[in-house]
PDB file of C-alpha atoms and ligand atoms in Angstrom:
ATOM      1  CA  MET G   1      86.559 156.040 186.830  1.00 78.00           C
ATOM      2  CA  SER G   2      87.554 152.580 185.680  1.00 83.00           C
ATOM      3  CA  ASP G   3      85.122 152.587 182.750  1.00 95.00           C
ATOM      4  CA  CYS G   4      86.470 155.889 181.376  1.00 98.00           C
ATOM      5  CA  ILE G   5      89.021 155.407 178.610  1.00 98.00           C
ATOM      6  CA  PHE G   6      90.837 158.675 179.331  1.00 98.00           C
ATOM      7  CA  CYS G   7      91.089 157.841 183.052  1.00 98.00           C
ATOM      8  CA  ARG G   8      92.565 154.511 182.029  1.00 98.00           C
ATOM      9  CA  ILE G   9      95.101 156.240 179.761  1.00 98.00           C
ATOM     10  CA  VAL G  10      96.027 158.733 182.507  1.00 98.00           C
ATOM     11  CA  GLN G  11      96.543 155.860 184.956  1.00 97.00           C
ATOM     12  CA  GLY G  12      98.627 153.874 182.474  1.00 97.00           C
ATOM     13  CA  GLN G  13      95.994 151.130 182.251  1.00 97.00           C
ATOM     14  CA  ALA G  14      95.297 151.674 178.536  1.00 97.00           C
ATOM     15  CA  PRO G  15      97.847 152.331 175.800  1.00 98.00           C
ATOM     16  CA  ALA G  16      98.350 155.789 174.306  1.00 98.00           C
ATOM     17  CA  ARG G  17     101.150 157.775 172.691  1.00 98.00           C
ATOM     18  CA  ILE G  18     101.702 160.128 175.612  1.00 98.00           C
ATOM     19  CA  LEU G  19     103.610 163.348 174.930  1.00 98.00           C
ATOM     20  CA  TYR G  20     103.340 165.137 178.245  1.00 98.00           C
ATOM     21  CA  ARG G  21     102.302 164.348 181.783  1.00 98.00           C
ATOM     22  CA  ASP G  22     102.410 166.202 185.089  1.00 97.00           C
ATOM     23  CA  ASP G  23     100.424 165.997 188.303  1.00 97.00           C
ATOM     24  CA  GLU G  24      97.463 167.841 186.768  1.00 97.00           C
ATOM     25  CA  VAL G  25      97.206 167.079 183.041  1.00 98.00           C
ATOM     26  CA  THR G  26      98.198 164.495 180.432  1.00 98.00           C
ATOM     27  CA  ALA G  27      98.572 164.950 176.655  1.00 98.00           C
ATOM     28  CA  PHE G  28      98.538 162.187 174.061  1.00 98.00           C
ATOM     29  CA  HIS G  29      97.926 161.595 170.359  1.00 98.00           C
ATOM     30  CA  ASP G  30      94.308 161.147 169.273  1.00 98.00           C
ATOM     31  CA  LEU G  31      93.611 157.586 168.102  1.00 98.00           C
ATOM     32  CA  HIS G  32      91.775 158.832 164.975  1.00 98.00           C
ATOM     33  CA  PRO G  33      93.610 162.025 163.971  1.00 98.00           C
ATOM     34  CA  GLN G  34      91.617 164.617 162.027  1.00 98.00           C
ATOM     35  CA  ALA G  35      94.737 166.595 161.075  1.00 98.00           C
ATOM     36  CA  PRO G  36      98.478 165.883 160.718  1.00 98.00           C
ATOM     37  CA  VAL G  37      98.793 166.914 164.370  1.00 98.00           C
ATOM     38  CA  HIS G  38      95.861 165.940 166.589  1.00 98.00           C
ATOM     39  CA  LEU G  39      96.554 165.806 170.298  1.00 98.00           C
ATOM     40  CA  LEU G  40      94.267 165.567 173.310  1.00 99.00           C
ATOM     41  CA  ILE G  41      95.069 167.368 176.553  1.00 99.00           C
ATOM     42  CA  VAL G  42      93.081 166.085 179.523  1.00 98.00           C
ATOM     43  CA  PRO G  43      92.906 166.716 183.260  1.00 98.00           C
ATOM     44  CA  ASN G  44      94.203 163.739 185.246  1.00 98.00           C
ATOM     45  CA  ARG G  45      91.165 163.964 187.528  1.00 98.00           C
ATOM     46  CA  HIS G  46      87.934 162.699 186.003  1.00 98.00           C
ATOM     47  CA  ILE G  47      85.569 165.487 185.088  1.00 98.00           C
ATOM     48  CA  ALA G  48      82.947 164.747 182.468  1.00 98.00           C
ATOM     49  CA  GLY G  49      83.079 167.977 180.500  1.00 98.00           C
ATOM     50  CA  VAL G  50      82.681 171.742 180.449  1.00 98.00           C
ATOM     51  CA  ALA G  51      79.216 171.431 181.993  1.00 97.00           C
ATOM     52  CA  GLU G  52      80.860 170.082 185.151  1.00 97.00           C
ATOM     53  CA  VAL G  53      83.647 172.649 185.638  1.00 97.00           C
ATOM     54  CA  GLY G  54      83.351 175.008 188.572  1.00 96.00           C
ATOM     55  CA  PRO G  55      85.177 177.126 191.114  1.00 96.00           C
ATOM     56  CA  GLY G  56      88.527 175.607 191.920  1.00 96.00           C
ATOM     57  CA  ASP G  57      89.094 174.278 188.430  1.00 97.00           C
ATOM     58  CA  GLU G  58      90.784 177.457 187.193  1.00 97.00           C
ATOM     59  CA  PRO G  59      94.388 176.228 187.605  1.00 97.00           C
ATOM     60  CA  MET G  60      93.663 172.972 185.787  1.00 97.00           C
ATOM     61  CA  LEU G  61      91.765 174.767 182.992  1.00 98.00           C
ATOM     62  CA  GLY G  62      94.603 177.239 182.559  1.00 97.00           C
ATOM     63  CA  LYS G  63      97.114 174.393 182.483  1.00 98.00           C
ATOM     64  CA  LEU G  64      95.265 172.765 179.569  1.00 98.00           C
ATOM     65  CA  PHE G  65      95.888 175.896 177.486  1.00 98.00           C
ATOM     66  CA  ILE G  66      99.482 176.371 178.589  1.00 98.00           C
ATOM     67  CA  VAL G  67     100.325 172.753 177.735  1.00 98.00           C
ATOM     68  CA  ALA G  68      98.514 173.127 174.399  1.00 98.00           C
ATOM     69  CA  ARG G  69     100.551 176.199 173.543  1.00 98.00           C
ATOM     70  CA  ARG G  70     103.815 174.483 174.468  1.00 98.00           C
ATOM     71  CA  LEU G  71     102.971 171.344 172.493  1.00 98.00           C
ATOM     72  CA  ALA G  72     101.946 173.413 169.458  1.00 98.00           C
ATOM     73  CA  GLU G  73     105.405 174.983 169.473  1.00 98.00           C
ATOM     74  CA  GLU G  74     107.104 171.617 169.982  1.00 98.00           C
ATOM     75  CA  MET G  75     105.125 170.090 167.115  1.00 97.00           C
ATOM     76  CA  ASP G  76     106.088 173.055 164.919  1.00 97.00           C
ATOM     77  CA  ILE G  77     102.510 174.225 164.307  1.00 98.00           C
ATOM     78  CA  GLY G  78     102.848 177.417 166.314  1.00 91.00           C
ATOM     79  CA  ASP G  79     101.886 179.595 163.342  1.00 94.00           C
ATOM     80  CA  GLY G  80      98.328 178.200 163.175  1.00 96.00           C
ATOM     81  CA  TYR G  81      96.361 175.631 165.091  1.00 98.00           C
ATOM     82  CA  ARG G  82      92.894 175.028 166.434  1.00 98.00           C
ATOM     83  CA  LEU G  83      91.852 174.278 170.009  1.00 98.00           C
ATOM     84  CA  VAL G  84      88.465 172.583 170.330  1.00 98.00           C
ATOM     85  CA  VAL G  85      86.343 171.475 173.256  1.00 98.00           C
ATOM     86  CA  ASN G  86      83.163 169.661 172.286  1.00 98.00           C
ATOM     87  CA  SER G  87      80.606 170.008 175.053  1.00 98.00           C
ATOM     88  CA  GLY G  88      77.678 167.600 175.013  1.00 97.00           C
ATOM     89  CA  PRO G  89      76.504 165.031 172.443  1.00 96.00           C
ATOM     90  CA  LEU G  90      74.958 167.660 170.157  1.00 96.00           C
ATOM     91  CA  ALA G  91      78.386 169.268 169.776  1.00 97.00           C
ATOM     92  CA  GLY G  92      79.995 165.915 169.028  1.00 96.00           C
ATOM     93  CA  GLN G  93      81.413 165.040 172.439  1.00 98.00           C
ATOM     94  CA  SER G  94      81.898 161.285 172.467  1.00 98.00           C
ATOM     95  CA  VAL G  95      84.278 160.771 175.404  1.00 98.00           C
ATOM     96  CA  PHE G  96      82.874 162.178 178.637  1.00 98.00           C
ATOM     97  CA  HIS G  97      86.165 163.098 180.264  1.00 98.00           C
ATOM     98  CA  LEU G  98      87.028 166.749 179.612  1.00 98.00           C
ATOM     99  CA  HIS G  99      89.596 167.156 176.827  1.00 98.00           C
ATOM    100  CA  LEU G 100      91.083 169.912 174.727  1.00 98.00           C
ATOM    101  CA  HIS G 101      91.749 168.969 171.095  1.00 98.00           C
ATOM    102  CA  LEU G 102      94.895 170.511 169.594  1.00 98.00           C
ATOM    103  CA  LEU G 103      94.719 170.291 165.799  1.00 98.00           C
ATOM    104  CA  GLY G 104      97.256 171.579 163.325  1.00 98.00           C
ATOM    105  CA  GLY G 105      99.301 170.954 160.221  1.00 98.00           C
ATOM    106  CA  ARG G 106      96.578 171.833 157.720  1.00 97.00           C
ATOM    107  CA  PRO G 107      94.285 174.815 157.007  1.00 96.00           C
ATOM    108  CA  PHE G 108      90.958 174.959 158.836  1.00 96.00           C
ATOM    109  CA  ARG G 109      87.666 176.372 157.659  1.00 96.00           C
ATOM    110  CA  TRP G 110      85.242 178.608 159.504  1.00 97.00           C
ATOM    111  CA  PRO G 111      82.471 178.107 160.472  1.00 96.00           C
ATOM    112  CA  PRO G 112      83.224 174.551 161.612  1.00 93.00           C
ATOM    113  CA  GLY G 113      80.800 171.783 160.676  1.00 84.00           C
TER     114      GLY G 113
HETATM  115  P1  LIG U 201      85.151 164.139 171.384  1.00 80.89           P
HETATM  116  O1  LIG U 201      84.367 163.584 170.234  1.00 80.89           O
HETATM  117  O2  LIG U 201      84.618 163.614 172.696  1.00 80.89           O
HETATM  118  O3  LIG U 201      85.312 165.625 171.385  1.00 80.89           O
HETATM  119  O4  LIG U 201      86.627 163.591 171.214  1.00 80.89           O
HETATM  120  C1  LIG U 201      87.006 162.324 171.618  1.00 80.89           C
HETATM  121  C2  LIG U 201      88.290 162.013 170.890  1.00 80.89           C
HETATM  122  O5  LIG U 201      88.894 160.920 171.544  1.00 80.89           O
HETATM  123  C3  LIG U 201      88.088 161.613 169.427  1.00 80.89           C
HETATM  124  O6  LIG U 201      88.841 162.477 168.601  1.00 80.89           O
HETATM  125  C4  LIG U 201      88.581 160.170 169.383  1.00 80.89           C
HETATM  126  O7  LIG U 201      89.271 159.879 168.184  1.00 80.89           O
HETATM  127  C5  LIG U 201      89.486 160.086 170.578  1.00 80.89           C
HETATM  128  N1  LIG U 201      89.569 158.778 171.194  1.00 80.89           N
HETATM  129  C6  LIG U 201      88.524 157.954 171.495  1.00 80.89           C
HETATM  130  N2  LIG U 201      88.969 156.830 172.087  1.00 80.89           N
HETATM  131  C7  LIG U 201      90.324 156.981 172.177  1.00 80.89           C
HETATM  132  C8  LIG U 201      91.358 156.129 172.700  1.00 80.89           C
HETATM  133  O8  LIG U 201      91.124 155.044 173.205  1.00 80.89           O
HETATM  134  N3  LIG U 201      92.628 156.591 172.611  1.00 80.89           N
HETATM  135  C9  LIG U 201      92.930 157.804 172.058  1.00 80.89           C
HETATM  136  N4  LIG U 201      94.218 158.163 172.014  1.00 80.89           N
HETATM  137  N5  LIG U 201      91.977 158.625 171.553  1.00 80.89           N
HETATM  138  C10 LIG U 201      90.701 158.212 171.610  1.00 80.89           C
HETATM  139 ZN1  LIG U 202      87.753 159.878 183.095  1.00 80.89          ZN
END
């Protein structure tokens, strides 16, 4: 989708600090980090969010977590980090291309705001 910022990043048409890329997922630094480490892991294929996932998406969904785990270790936050997926505007989703937030490098509270 040409009007989707994450599609543009995945396709190299918009700048981003990319940390990892394969044929299924791409990971890059969040533009407005909410923690010392704040990465986004996204499927390369456009899918708007959790509400749109379905049968066949299992490998891609699993890959998001595996890449998150690997990046957490590489960024030296393996002893405590938070994975977040905001689903829908009420939950704070603002970019409608599925993404997993990987946040770390500071303590986190529960429940989240
Ligand atoms: P959401 O609110 O949808 O869960 O998360 C969207 C995230 O994307 C936010 O944390 C926001 O800072 C980040 N973001 C929005 N636009 C861009 C962009 O153009 N580049 C990067 N790297 N991150 C972005
Ligand atoms: Zn997209």
